[in-house]
mmCIF file of C-alpha atoms in Angstrom:
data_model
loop_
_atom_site.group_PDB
_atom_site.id
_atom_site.type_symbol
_atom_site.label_atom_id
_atom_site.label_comp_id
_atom_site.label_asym_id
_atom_site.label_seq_id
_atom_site.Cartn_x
_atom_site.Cartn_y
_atom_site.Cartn_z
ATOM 1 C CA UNK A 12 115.132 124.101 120.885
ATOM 2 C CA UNK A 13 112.071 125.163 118.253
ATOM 3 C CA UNK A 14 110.264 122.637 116.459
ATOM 4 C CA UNK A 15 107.957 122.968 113.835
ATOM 5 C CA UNK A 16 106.036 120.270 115.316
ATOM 6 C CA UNK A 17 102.648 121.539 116.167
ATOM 7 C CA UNK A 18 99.272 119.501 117.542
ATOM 8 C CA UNK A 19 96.215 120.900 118.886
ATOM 9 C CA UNK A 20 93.481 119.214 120.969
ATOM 10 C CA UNK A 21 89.232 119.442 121.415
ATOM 11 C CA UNK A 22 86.345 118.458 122.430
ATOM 12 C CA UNK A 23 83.475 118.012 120.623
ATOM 13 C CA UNK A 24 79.852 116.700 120.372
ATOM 14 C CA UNK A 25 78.428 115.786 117.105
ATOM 15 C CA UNK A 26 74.954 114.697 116.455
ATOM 16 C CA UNK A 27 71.102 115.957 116.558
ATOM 17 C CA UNK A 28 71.186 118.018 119.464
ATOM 18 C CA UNK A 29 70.390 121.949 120.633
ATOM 19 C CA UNK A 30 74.120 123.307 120.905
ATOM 20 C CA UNK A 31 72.482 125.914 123.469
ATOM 21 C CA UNK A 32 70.453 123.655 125.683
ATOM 22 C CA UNK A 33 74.371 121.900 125.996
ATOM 23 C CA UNK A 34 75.926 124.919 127.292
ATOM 24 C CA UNK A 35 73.095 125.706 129.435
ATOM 25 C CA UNK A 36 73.098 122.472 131.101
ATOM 26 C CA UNK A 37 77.126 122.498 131.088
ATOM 27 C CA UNK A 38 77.206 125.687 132.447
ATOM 28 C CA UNK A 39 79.914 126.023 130.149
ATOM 29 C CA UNK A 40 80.550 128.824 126.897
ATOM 30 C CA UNK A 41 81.584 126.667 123.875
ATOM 31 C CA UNK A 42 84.066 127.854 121.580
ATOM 32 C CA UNK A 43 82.587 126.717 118.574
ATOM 33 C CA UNK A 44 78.967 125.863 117.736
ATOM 34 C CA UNK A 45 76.786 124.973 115.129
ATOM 35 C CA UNK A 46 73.134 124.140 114.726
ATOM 36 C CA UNK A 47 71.206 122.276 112.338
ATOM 37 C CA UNK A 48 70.403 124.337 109.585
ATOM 38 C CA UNK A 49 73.081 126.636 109.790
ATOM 39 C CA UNK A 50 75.092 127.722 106.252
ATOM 40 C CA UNK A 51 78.522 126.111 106.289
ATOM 41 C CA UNK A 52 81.502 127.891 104.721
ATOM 42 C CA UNK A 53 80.697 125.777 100.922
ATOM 43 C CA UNK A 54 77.112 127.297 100.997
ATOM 44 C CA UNK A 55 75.926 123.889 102.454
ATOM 45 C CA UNK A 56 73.539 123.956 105.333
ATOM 46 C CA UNK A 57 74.809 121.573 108.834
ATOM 47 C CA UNK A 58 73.188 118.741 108.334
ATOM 48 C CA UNK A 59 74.804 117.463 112.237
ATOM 49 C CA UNK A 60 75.171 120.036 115.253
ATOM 50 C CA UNK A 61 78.464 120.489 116.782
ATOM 51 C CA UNK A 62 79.711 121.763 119.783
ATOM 52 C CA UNK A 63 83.084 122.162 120.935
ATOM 53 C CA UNK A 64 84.947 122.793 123.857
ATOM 54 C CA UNK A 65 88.798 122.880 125.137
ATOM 55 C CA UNK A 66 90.805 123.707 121.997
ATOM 56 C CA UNK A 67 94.027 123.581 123.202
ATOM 57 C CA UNK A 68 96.608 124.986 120.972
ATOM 58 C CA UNK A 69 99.605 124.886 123.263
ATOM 59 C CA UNK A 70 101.871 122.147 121.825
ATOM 60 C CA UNK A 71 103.865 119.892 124.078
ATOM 61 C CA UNK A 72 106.040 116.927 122.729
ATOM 62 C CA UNK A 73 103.795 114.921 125.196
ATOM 63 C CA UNK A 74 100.805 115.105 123.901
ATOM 64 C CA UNK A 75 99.031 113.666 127.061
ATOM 65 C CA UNK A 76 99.360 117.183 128.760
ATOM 66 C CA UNK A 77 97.049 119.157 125.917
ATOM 67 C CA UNK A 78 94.661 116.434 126.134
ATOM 68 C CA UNK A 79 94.582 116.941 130.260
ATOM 69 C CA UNK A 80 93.808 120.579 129.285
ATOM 70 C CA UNK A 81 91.136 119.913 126.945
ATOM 71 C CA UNK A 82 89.233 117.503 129.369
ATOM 72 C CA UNK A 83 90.140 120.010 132.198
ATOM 73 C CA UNK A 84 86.577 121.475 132.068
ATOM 74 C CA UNK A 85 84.774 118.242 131.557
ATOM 75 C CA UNK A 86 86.073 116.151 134.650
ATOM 76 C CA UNK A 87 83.047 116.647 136.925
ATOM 77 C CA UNK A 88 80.331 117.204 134.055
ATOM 78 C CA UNK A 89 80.436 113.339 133.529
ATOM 79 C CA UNK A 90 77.223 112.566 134.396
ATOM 80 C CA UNK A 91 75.650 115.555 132.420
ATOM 81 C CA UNK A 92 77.683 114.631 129.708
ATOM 82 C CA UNK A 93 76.080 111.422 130.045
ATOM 83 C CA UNK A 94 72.708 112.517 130.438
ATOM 84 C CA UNK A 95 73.250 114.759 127.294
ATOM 85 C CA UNK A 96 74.076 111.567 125.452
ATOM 86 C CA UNK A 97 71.300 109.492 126.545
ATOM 87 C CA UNK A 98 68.606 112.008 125.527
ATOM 88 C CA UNK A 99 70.098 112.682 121.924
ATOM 89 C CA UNK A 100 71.535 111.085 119.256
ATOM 90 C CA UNK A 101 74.985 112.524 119.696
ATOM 91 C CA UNK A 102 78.593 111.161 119.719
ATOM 92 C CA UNK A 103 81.465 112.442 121.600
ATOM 93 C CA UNK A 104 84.825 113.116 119.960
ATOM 94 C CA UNK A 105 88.033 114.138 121.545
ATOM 95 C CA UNK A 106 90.165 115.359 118.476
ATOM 96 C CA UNK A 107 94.110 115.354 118.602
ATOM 97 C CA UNK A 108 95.608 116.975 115.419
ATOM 98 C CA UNK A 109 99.653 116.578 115.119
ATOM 99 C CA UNK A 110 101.464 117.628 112.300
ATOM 100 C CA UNK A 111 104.905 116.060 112.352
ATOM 101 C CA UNK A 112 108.274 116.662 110.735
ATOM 102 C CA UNK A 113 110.035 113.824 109.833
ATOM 103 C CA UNK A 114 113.820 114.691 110.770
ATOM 104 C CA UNK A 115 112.284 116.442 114.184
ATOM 105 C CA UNK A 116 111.731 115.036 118.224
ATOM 106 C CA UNK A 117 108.290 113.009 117.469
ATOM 107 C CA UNK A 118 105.650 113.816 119.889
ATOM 108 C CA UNK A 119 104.447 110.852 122.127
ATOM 109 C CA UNK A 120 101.075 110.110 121.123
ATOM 110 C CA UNK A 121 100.113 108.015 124.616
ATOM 111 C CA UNK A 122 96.860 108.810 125.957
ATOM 112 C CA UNK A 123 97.440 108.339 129.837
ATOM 113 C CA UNK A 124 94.957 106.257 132.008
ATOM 114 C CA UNK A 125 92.704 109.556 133.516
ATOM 115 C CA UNK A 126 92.355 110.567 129.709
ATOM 116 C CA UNK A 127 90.801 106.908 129.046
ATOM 117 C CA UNK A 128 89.195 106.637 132.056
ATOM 118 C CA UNK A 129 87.029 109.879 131.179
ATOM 119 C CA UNK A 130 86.702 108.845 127.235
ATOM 120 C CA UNK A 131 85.194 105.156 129.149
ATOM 121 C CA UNK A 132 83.299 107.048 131.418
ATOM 122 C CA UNK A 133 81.341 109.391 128.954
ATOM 123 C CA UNK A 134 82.152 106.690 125.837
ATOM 124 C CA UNK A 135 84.072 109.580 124.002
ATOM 125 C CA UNK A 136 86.286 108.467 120.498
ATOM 126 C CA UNK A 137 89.822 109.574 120.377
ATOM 127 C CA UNK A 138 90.490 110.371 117.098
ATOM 128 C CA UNK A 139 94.215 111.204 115.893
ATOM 129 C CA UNK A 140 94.134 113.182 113.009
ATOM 130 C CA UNK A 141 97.547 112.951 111.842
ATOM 131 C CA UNK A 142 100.063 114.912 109.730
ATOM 132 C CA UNK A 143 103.161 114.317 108.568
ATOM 133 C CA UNK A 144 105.620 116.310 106.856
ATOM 134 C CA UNK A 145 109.008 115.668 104.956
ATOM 135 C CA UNK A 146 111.781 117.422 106.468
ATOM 136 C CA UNK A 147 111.900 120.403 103.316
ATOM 137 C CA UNK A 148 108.144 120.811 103.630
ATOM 138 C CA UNK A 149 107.453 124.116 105.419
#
């Protein structure tokens, strides 16, 4: 059965923070970066750094398996991640982004215990960044 149901999940740190010094100590390539300083899309300069890790784009009605996969990489960097977030003014984020059609098989939204155990553990928001569409809406 095809759904138009989608969600993807990430990872990402936010704050005032050297996005390269964070993969360097991760030991880990980011898929996304930006610095301080750097010109955003709207001619605007970053004001925050990001970094982001584990975009997982692979939808599954339960949701708790993409957010396994996005935290795959991160399960024993806990106490850098903690370190990283003890020396700078940063916040952790783990993004879930569903967009939802009405008349389809909702997605189950239920972060499982290792998922909160790790968000505990390195004091990560989960943030659900939710769309929904009406059944005609393509």
């Amino acid at each position: 059965m095809t759904t138009r149901n989608s969600c993807y999940t990430y990872f990402c740190i936010e704050g005032e923070f050297n996005p390269d010094k964070v993969s360097e100590l991760l030991n880990l390539i980011p898929e996304a970066t930006e610095k301080i300083g750097d010109l955003q899309h709207d001619g605007t300069k970053c004001e925050r750094a990001s970094w982001e890790i584990g975009r997982c784009m692979e939808y599954d009605v339960y949701i708790e398996n993409q957010m396994r996969k996005t935290i795959a990489h991160l399960q024993d960097k806990i106490p850098l991640l903690n370190q990283i977030r003890q020396e700078n003014n940063v916040s952790f984020v783990l993004v879930i982004v569903p967009t939802i059609y009405a008349d389809e098989i909702t997605p189950c939204l239920d972060p499982p215990l290792d998922v909160i155990d790790f968000c505990h553990e390195t004091r990560t928001n989960i943030v659900i960044d939710m769309y929904v569409c009406e059944s005609g809406d393509k």
